[in-house]
CSV table of C-alpha atoms and ligand atoms in Angstrom, one decimal:
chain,number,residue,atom,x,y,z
D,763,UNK,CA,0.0,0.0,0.0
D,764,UNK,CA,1.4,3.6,-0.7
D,765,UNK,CA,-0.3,6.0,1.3
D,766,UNK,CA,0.8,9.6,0.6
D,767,UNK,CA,0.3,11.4,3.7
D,768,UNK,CA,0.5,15.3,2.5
D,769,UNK,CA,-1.4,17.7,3.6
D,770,UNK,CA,-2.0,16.0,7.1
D,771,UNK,CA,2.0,16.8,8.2
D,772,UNK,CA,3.3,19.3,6.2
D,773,UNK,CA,3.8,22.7,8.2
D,774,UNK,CA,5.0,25.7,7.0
D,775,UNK,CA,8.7,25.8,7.7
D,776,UNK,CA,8.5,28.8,10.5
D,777,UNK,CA,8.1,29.1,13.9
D,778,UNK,CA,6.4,31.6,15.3
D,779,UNK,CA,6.0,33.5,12.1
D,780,UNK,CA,9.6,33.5,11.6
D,781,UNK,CA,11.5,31.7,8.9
D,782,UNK,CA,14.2,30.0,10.4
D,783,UNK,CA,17.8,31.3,9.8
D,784,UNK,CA,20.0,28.0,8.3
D,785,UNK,CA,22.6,30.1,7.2
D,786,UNK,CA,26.3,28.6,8.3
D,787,UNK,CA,26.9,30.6,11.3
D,788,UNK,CA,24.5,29.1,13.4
D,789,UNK,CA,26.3,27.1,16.2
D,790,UNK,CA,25.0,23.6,16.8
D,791,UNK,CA,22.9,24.3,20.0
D,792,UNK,CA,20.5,26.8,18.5
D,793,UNK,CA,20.0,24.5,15.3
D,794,UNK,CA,19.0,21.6,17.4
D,795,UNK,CA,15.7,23.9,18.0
D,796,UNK,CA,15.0,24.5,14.5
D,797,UNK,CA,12.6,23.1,12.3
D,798,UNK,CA,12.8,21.7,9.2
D,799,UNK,CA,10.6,20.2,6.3
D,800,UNK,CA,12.0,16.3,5.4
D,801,UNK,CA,10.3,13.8,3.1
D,802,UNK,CA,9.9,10.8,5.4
D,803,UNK,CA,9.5,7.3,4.4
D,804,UNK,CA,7.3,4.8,7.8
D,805,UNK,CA,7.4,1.0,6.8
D,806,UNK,CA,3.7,-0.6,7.3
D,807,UNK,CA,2.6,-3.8,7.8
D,808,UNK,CA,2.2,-3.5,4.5
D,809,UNK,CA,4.3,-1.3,2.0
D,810,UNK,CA,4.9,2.3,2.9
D,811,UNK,CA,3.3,5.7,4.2
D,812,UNK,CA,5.8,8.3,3.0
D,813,UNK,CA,5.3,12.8,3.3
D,814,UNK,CA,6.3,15.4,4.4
D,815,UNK,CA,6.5,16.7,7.6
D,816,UNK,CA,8.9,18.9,10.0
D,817,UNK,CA,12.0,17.3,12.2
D,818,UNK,CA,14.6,18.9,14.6
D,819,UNK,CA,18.1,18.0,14.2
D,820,UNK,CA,17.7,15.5,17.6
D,821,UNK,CA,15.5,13.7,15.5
D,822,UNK,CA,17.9,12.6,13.2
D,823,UNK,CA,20.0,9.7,12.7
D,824,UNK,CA,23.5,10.3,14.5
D,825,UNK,CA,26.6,11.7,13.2
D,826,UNK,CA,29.0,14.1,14.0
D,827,UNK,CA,28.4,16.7,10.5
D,828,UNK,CA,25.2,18.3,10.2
D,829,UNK,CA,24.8,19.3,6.3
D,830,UNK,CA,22.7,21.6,5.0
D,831,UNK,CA,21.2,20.1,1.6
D,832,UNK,CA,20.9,22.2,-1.3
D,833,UNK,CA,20.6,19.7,-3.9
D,834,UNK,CA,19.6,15.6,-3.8
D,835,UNK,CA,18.7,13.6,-7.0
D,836,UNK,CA,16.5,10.2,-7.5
D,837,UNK,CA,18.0,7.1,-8.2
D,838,UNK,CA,15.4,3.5,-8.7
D,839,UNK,CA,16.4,2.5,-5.1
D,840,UNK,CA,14.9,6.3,-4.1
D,841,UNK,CA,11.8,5.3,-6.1
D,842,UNK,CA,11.7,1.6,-4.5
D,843,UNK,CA,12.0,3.2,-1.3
D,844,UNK,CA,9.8,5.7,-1.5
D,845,UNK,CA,6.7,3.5,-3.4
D,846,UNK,CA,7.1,0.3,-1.1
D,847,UNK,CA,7.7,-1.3,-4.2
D,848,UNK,CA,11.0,-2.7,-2.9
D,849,UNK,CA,12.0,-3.2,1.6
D,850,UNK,CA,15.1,-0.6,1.3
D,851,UNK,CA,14.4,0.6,4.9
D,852,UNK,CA,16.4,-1.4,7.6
D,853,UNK,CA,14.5,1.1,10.0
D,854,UNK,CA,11.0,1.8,10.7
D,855,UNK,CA,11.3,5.1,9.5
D,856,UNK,CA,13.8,7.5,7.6
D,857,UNK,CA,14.2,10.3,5.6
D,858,UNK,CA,14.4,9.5,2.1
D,859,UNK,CA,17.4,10.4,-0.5
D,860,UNK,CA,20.5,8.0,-0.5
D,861,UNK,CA,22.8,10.8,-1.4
D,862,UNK,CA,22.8,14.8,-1.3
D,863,UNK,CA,25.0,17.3,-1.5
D,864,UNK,CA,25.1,20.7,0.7
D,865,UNK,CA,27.6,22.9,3.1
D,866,UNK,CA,28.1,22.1,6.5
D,867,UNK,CA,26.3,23.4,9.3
D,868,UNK,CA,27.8,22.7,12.2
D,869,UNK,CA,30.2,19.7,12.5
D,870,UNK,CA,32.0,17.9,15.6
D,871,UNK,CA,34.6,16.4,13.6
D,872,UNK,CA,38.3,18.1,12.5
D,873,UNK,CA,38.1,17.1,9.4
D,874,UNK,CA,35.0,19.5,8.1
D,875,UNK,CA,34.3,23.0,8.9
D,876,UNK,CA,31.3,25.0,9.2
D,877,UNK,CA,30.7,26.4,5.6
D,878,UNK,CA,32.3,23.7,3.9
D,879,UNK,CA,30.8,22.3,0.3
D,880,UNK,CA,30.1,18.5,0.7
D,881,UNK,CA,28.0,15.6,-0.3
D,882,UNK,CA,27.1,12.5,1.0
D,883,UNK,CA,26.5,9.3,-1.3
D,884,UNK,CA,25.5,5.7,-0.4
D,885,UNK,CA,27.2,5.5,3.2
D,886,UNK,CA,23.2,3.9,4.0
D,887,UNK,CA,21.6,7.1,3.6
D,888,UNK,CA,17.8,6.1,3.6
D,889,UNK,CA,19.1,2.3,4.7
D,890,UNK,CA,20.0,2.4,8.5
D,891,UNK,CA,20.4,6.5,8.4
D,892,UNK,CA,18.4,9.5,7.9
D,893,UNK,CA,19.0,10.6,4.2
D,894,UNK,CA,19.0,13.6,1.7
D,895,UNK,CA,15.6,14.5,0.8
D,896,UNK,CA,15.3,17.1,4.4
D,897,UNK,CA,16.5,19.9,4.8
D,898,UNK,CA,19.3,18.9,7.1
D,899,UNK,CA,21.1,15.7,7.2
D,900,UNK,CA,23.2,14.6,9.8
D,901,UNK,CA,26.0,11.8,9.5
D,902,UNK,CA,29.2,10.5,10.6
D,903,UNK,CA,32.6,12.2,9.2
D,904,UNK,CA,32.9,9.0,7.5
D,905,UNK,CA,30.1,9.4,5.4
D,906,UNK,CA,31.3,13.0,4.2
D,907,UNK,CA,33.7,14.1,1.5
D,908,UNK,CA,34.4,17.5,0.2
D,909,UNK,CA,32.8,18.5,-2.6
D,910,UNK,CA,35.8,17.8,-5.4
D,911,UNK,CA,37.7,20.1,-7.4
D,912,UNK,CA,36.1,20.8,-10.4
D,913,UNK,CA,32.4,20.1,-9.5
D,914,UNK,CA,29.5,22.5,-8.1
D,915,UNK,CA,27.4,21.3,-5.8
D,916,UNK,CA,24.3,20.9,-8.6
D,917,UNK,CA,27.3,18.8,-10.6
D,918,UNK,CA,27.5,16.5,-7.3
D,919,UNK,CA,23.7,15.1,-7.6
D,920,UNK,CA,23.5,15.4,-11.5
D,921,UNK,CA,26.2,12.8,-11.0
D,922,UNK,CA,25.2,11.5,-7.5
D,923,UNK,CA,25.0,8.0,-6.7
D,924,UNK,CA,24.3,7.0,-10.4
D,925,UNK,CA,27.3,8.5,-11.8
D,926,UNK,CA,29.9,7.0,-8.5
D,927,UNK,CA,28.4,4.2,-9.2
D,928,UNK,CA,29.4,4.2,-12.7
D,929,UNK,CA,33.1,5.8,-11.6
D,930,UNK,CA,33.4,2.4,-9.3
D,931,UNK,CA,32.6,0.1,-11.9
D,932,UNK,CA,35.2,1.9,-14.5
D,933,UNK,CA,37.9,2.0,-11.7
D,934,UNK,CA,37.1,-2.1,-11.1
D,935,UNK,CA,37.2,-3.2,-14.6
D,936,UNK,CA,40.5,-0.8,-15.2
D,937,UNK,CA,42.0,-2.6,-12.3
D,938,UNK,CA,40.9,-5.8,-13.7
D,939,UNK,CA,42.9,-5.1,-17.0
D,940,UNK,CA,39.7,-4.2,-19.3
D,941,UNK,CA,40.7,-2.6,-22.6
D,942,UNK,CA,39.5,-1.5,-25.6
D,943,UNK,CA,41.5,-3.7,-27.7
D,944,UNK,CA,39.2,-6.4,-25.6
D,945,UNK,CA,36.4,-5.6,-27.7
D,946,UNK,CA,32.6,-3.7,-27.5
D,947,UNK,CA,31.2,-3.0,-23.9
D,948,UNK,CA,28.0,-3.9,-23.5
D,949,UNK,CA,25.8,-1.6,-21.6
D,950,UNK,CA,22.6,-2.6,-20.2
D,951,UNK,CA,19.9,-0.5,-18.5
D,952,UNK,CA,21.3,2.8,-20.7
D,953,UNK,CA,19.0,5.2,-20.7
D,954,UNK,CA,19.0,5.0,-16.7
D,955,UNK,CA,21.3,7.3,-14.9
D,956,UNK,CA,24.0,5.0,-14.4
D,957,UNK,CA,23.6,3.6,-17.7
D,958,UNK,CA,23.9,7.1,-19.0
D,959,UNK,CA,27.0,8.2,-17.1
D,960,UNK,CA,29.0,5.0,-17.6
D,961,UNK,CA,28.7,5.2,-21.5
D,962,UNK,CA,30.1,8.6,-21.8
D,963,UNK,CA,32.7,7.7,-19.4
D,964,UNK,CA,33.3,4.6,-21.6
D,965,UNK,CA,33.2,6.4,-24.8
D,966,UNK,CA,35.9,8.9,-23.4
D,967,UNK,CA,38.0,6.2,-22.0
D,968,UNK,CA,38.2,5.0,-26.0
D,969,UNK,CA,35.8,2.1,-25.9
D,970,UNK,CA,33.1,1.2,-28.1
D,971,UNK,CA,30.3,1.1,-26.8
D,972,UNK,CA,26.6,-1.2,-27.5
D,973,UNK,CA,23.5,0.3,-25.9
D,974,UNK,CA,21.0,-2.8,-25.0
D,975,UNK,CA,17.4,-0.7,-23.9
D,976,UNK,CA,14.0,-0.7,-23.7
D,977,UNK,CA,13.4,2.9,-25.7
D,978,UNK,CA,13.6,2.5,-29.2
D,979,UNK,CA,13.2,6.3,-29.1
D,980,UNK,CA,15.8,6.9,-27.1
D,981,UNK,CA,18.9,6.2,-29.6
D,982,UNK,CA,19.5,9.8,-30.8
D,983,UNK,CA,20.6,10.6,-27.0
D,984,UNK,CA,22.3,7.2,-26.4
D,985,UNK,CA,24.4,8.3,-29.7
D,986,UNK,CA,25.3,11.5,-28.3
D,987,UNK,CA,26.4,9.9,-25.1
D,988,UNK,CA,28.7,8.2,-27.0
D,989,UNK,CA,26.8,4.8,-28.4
D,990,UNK,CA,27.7,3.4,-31.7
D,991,UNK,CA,24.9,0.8,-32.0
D,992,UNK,CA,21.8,-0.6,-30.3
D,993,UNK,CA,20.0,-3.8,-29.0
D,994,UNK,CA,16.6,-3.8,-28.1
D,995,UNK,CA,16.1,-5.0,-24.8
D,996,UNK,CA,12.7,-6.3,-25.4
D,997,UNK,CA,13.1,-8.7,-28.7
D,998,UNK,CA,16.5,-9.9,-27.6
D,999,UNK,CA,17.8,-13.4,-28.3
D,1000,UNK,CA,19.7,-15.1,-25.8
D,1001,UNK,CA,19.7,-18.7,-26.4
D,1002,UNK,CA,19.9,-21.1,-24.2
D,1003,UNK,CA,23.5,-22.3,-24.2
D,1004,UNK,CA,26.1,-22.5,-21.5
D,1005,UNK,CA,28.5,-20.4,-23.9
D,1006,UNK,CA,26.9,-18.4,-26.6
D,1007,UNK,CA,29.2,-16.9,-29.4
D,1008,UNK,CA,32.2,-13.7,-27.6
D,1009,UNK,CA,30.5,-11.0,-28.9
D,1010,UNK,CA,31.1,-8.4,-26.1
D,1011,UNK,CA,34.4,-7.4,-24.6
D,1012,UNK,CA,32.6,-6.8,-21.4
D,1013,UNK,CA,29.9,-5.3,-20.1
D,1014,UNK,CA,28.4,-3.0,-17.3
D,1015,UNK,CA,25.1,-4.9,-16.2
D,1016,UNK,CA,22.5,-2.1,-14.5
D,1017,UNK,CA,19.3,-4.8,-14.8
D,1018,UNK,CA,20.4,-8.5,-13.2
D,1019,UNK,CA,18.4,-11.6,-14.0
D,1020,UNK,CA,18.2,-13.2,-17.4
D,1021,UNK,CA,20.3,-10.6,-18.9
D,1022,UNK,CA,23.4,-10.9,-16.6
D,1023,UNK,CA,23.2,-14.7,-17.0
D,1024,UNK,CA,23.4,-14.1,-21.3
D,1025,UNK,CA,26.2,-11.8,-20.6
D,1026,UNK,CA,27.8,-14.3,-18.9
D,1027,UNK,CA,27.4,-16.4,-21.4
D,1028,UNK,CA,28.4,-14.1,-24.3
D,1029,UNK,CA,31.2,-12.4,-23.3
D,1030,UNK,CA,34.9,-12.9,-25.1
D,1031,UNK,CA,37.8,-14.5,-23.1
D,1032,UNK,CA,39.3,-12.6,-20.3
D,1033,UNK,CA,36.3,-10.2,-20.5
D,1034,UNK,CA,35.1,-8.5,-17.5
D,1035,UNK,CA,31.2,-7.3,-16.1
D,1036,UNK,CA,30.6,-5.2,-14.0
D,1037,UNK,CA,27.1,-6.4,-12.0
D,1038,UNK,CA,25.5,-3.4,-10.6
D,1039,UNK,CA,22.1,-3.3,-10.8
D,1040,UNK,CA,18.7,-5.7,-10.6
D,1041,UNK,CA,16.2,-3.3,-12.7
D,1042,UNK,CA,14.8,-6.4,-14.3
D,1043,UNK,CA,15.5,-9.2,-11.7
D,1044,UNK,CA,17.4,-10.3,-9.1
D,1045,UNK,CA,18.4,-14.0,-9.7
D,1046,UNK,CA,21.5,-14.9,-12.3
D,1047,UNK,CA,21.1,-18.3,-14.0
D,1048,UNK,CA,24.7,-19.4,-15.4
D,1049,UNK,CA,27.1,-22.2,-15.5
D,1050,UNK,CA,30.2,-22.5,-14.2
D,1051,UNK,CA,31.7,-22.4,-18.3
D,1052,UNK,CA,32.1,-18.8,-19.1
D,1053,UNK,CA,34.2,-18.5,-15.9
D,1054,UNK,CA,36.6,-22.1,-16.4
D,1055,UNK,CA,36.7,-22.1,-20.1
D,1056,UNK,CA,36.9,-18.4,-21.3
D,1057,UNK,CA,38.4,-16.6,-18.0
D,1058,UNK,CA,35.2,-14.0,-17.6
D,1059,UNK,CA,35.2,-12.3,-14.3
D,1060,UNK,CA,32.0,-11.1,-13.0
D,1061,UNK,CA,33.1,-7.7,-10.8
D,1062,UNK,CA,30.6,-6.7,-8.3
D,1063,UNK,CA,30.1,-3.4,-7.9
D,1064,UNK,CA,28.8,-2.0,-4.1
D,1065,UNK,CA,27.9,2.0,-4.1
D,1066,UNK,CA,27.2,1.8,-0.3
D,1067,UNK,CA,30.2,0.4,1.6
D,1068,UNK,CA,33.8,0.6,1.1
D,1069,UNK,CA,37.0,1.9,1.9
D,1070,UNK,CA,37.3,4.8,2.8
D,1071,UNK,CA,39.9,6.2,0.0
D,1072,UNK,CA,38.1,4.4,-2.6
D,1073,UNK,CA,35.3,6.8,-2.3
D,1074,UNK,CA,37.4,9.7,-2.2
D,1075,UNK,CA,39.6,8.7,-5.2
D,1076,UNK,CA,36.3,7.7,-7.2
D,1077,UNK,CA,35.1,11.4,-6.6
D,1078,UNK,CA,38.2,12.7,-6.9
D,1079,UNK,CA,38.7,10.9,-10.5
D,1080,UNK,CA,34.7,12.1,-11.3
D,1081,UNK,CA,36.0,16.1,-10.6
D,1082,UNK,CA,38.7,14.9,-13.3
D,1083,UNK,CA,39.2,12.5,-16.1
D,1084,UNK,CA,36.0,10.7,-15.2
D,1085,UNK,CA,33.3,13.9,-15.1
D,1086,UNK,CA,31.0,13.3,-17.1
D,1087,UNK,CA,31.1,15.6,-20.8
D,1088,UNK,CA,27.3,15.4,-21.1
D,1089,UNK,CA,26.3,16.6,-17.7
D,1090,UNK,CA,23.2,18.8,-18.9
D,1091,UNK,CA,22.2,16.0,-20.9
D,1092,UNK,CA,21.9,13.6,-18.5
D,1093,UNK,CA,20.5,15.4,-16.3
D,1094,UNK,CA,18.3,18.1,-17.9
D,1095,UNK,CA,15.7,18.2,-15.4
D,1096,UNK,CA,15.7,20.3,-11.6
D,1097,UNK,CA,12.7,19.6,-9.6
D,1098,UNK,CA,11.6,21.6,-6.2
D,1099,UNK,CA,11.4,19.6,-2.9
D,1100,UNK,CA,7.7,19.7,-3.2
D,1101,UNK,CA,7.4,18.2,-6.8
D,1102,UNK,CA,9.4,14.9,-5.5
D,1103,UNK,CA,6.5,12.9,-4.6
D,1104,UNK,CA,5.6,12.7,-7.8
D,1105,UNK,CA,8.4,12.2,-9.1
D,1106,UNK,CA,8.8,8.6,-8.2
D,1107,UNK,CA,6.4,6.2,-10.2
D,1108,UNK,CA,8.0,6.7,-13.6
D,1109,UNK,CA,11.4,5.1,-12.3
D,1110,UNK,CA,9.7,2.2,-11.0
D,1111,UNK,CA,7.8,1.3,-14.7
D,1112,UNK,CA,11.1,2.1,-15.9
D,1113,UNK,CA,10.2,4.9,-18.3
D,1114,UNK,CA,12.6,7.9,-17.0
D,1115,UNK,CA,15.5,8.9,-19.1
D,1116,UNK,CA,18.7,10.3,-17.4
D,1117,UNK,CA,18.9,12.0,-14.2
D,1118,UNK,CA,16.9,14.1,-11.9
D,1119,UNK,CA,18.2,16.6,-9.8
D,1120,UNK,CA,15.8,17.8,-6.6
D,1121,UNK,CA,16.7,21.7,-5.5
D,1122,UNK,CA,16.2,21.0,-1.4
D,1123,UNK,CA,17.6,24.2,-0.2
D,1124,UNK,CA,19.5,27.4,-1.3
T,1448,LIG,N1,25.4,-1.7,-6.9
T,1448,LIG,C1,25.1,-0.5,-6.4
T,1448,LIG,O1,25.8,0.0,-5.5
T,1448,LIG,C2,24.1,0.4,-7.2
T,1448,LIG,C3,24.2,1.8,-7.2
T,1448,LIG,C4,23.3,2.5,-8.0
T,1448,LIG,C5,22.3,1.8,-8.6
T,1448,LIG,N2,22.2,0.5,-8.6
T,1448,LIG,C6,21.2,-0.3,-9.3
T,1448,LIG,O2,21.5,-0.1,-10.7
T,1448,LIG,C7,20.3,-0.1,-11.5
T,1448,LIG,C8,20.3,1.1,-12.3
T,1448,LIG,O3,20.1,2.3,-11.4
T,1448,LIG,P1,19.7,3.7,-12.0
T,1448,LIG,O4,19.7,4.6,-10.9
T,1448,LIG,O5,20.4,3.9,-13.3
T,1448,LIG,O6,18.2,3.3,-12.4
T,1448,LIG,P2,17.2,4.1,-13.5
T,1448,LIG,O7,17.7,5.4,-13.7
T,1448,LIG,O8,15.8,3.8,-13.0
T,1448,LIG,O9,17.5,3.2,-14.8
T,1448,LIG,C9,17.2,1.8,-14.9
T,1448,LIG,C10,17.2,1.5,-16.4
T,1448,LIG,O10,17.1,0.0,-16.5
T,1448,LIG,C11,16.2,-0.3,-17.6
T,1448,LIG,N3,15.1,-1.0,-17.1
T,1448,LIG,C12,14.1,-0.6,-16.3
T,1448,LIG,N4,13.2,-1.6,-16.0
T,1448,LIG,C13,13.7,-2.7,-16.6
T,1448,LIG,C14,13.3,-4.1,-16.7
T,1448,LIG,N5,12.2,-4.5,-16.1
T,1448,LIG,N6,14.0,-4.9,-17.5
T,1448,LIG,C15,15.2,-4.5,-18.1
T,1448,LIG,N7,15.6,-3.2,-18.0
T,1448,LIG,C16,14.9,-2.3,-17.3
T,1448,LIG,C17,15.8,1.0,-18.2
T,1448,LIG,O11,16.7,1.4,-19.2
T,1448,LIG,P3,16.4,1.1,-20.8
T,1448,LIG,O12,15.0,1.5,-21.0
T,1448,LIG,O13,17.4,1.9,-21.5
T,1448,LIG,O14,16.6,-0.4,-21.0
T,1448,LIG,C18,15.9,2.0,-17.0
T,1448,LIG,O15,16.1,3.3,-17.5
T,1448,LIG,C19,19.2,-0.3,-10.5
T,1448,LIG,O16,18.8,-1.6,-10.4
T,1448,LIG,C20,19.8,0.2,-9.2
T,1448,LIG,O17,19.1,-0.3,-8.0
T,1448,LIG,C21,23.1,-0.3,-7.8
């Protein structure tokens, strides 16, 4: 059941009559009072109840940074979350938003000062911790890393988790020796937002790259990305053997399921996949041939947990030779806080191309 509870807990974000000052020089103590507007997400017995409604900082999730969020974006695991459509929760109830991107409010940690640009991405934002669709998030240092050279903070969630996503799975299948000379990536899921971000990344790193969607009307934007040809996702032939003919050099899987097992089962000796996402299912049928006979490597790719100097070099590299070249186009659109709601049922059917960016704060 989704139960949109508007209108019952949204308050105007005042008190007293007076808007509440956010700005950076407020010292921790006197923010603790204020109240601010979050988009919260209460498991039910049965699916979700998710709305607005106002919190003070003791309400949230514990951490020793408070950010103030300007900008958070919306990936399918926002849209699972949000709809009930998926258990994301491991709470009864969080903020929503598993990344964001803002300047620090107040902040019990050396490493980050008040005023700093940051963002926050994966680190189980909207999992086990209060996340990025509220005005204020609050999370350990861990979680935090400066906002990196060469990116403004709208940059940070046009790439958000999506496009670090896509930087981890480029970084794995460098490290595994992945080369053009290997052959054609495969890219599945590519009109999504990491499907999006890791073509041009791919395209730029001097691959050719295949496009396998859903959105036959699509291919003018996959092309500009970087795509050289297509496969349609929904008349695609994947026989039934335990090696199918090396037509791929390796691939970067965003949907699971039957798909990931034909990739196994497709790609050319010593070629890599990286298995990120589950868009069309979450069981992989294979053998044990593709991995004993032709030396494939299935790399799995985790956005949430890791070192942490992988995180920082992946943002690092996406402020550098990683940032995405076609940043307005994958993520034209900027919604306001209040238009999220609605913003989530097209990601679920799968119909959304690119990236949106939500505008939380100033
Ligand atoms: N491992 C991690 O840490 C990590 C991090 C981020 C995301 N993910 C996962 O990666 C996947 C992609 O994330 P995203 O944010 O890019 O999602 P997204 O923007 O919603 O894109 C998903 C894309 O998958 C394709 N698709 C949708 N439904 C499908 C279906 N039933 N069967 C086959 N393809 C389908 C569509 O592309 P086409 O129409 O072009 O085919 C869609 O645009 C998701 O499963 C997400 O949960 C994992």
């Amino acid at each position: 059941m989704l139960c949109w509870d508007r209108g019952v807990r949204i308050q105007p974000f005042v008190i007293a009559g007076i808007e509440p000052d956010l700005s950076g020089s407020q010292l921790k103590g006197e923010s603790e009072k204020v109240s601010f507007k979050a988009f919260r997400i209460h498991q039910q017995e049965k699916g979700v109840s998710a709305g607005f409604e106002q919190m003070q900082v003791d309400d949230l999730t514990e951490g020793e940074v408070v950010v103030r969020v300007s900008f958070s974006g919306i990936n399918y695991k926002d849209a699972l979350a949000a709809t009930g459509k998926a258990k994301i929760l491991r709470a009864a109830s969080l903020n929503g938003g598993i990344d964001c991107a803002g300047v620090v409010q107040s902040t019990q940690s050396a490493a980050f000062g008040v005023g700093d640009s940051v963002l926050v991405c994966g680190c189980g934002l909207s999992e086990i911790r209060d996340g990025g669709y509220a005005e204020l998030v609050r999370v350990p240092e861990t979680c935090v890393v400066a906002l990196p050279k060469g990116l403004e903070l709208r940059d940070a969630m046009a790439i958000g988790t999506a496009g670090f996503t896509a930087a981890l799975a480029v970084i794995r299948l460098e490290q595994n020796g992945q080369s053009p000379e290997h052959g054609p990536m495969l890219v599945t899921g590519a009109t999504g937002g990491v499907g999006s971000i890791v073509i041009g990344m791919l395209a730029a790193k001097g691959f050719e790259v295949i496009a396998l969607t859903g959105k036959s009307d699509q291919h003018d934007y996959l092309k500009q990305l970087g795509t050289t040809d297509f496969l349609d996702r929904h008349s695609l032939e994947m026989g039934t053997r335990p090696l199918e003919k090396g037509q791929w050099g390796g691939a970067v899987d965003n949907v699971g399921g039957e798909t990931l097992g034909w990739l196994t089962r497709s790609v050319r000796p010593w070629g890599n996949i990286a298995s990120i996402g589950n868009a069309s299912g979450i069981k992989l049928e294979t053998t044990v041939m593709p991995f004993i006979l032709r030396g494939v490597s299935l790399l799995g790719i985790n956005s949430i947990e890791m070192p942490t100097a992988l995180r920082n070099l992946a943002w690092q590299r996406l402020g550098e030779d990683l940032k995405p070249a076609h940043l307005d186009l994958i993520a034209p659109r900027t919604i306001a806080f209040d238009e999220l709601p609605g913003a989530f049922e097209s990601y679920v059917a799968g119909t959304v191309t690119g990236r949106t960016v939500v505008r939380i704060g100033h």
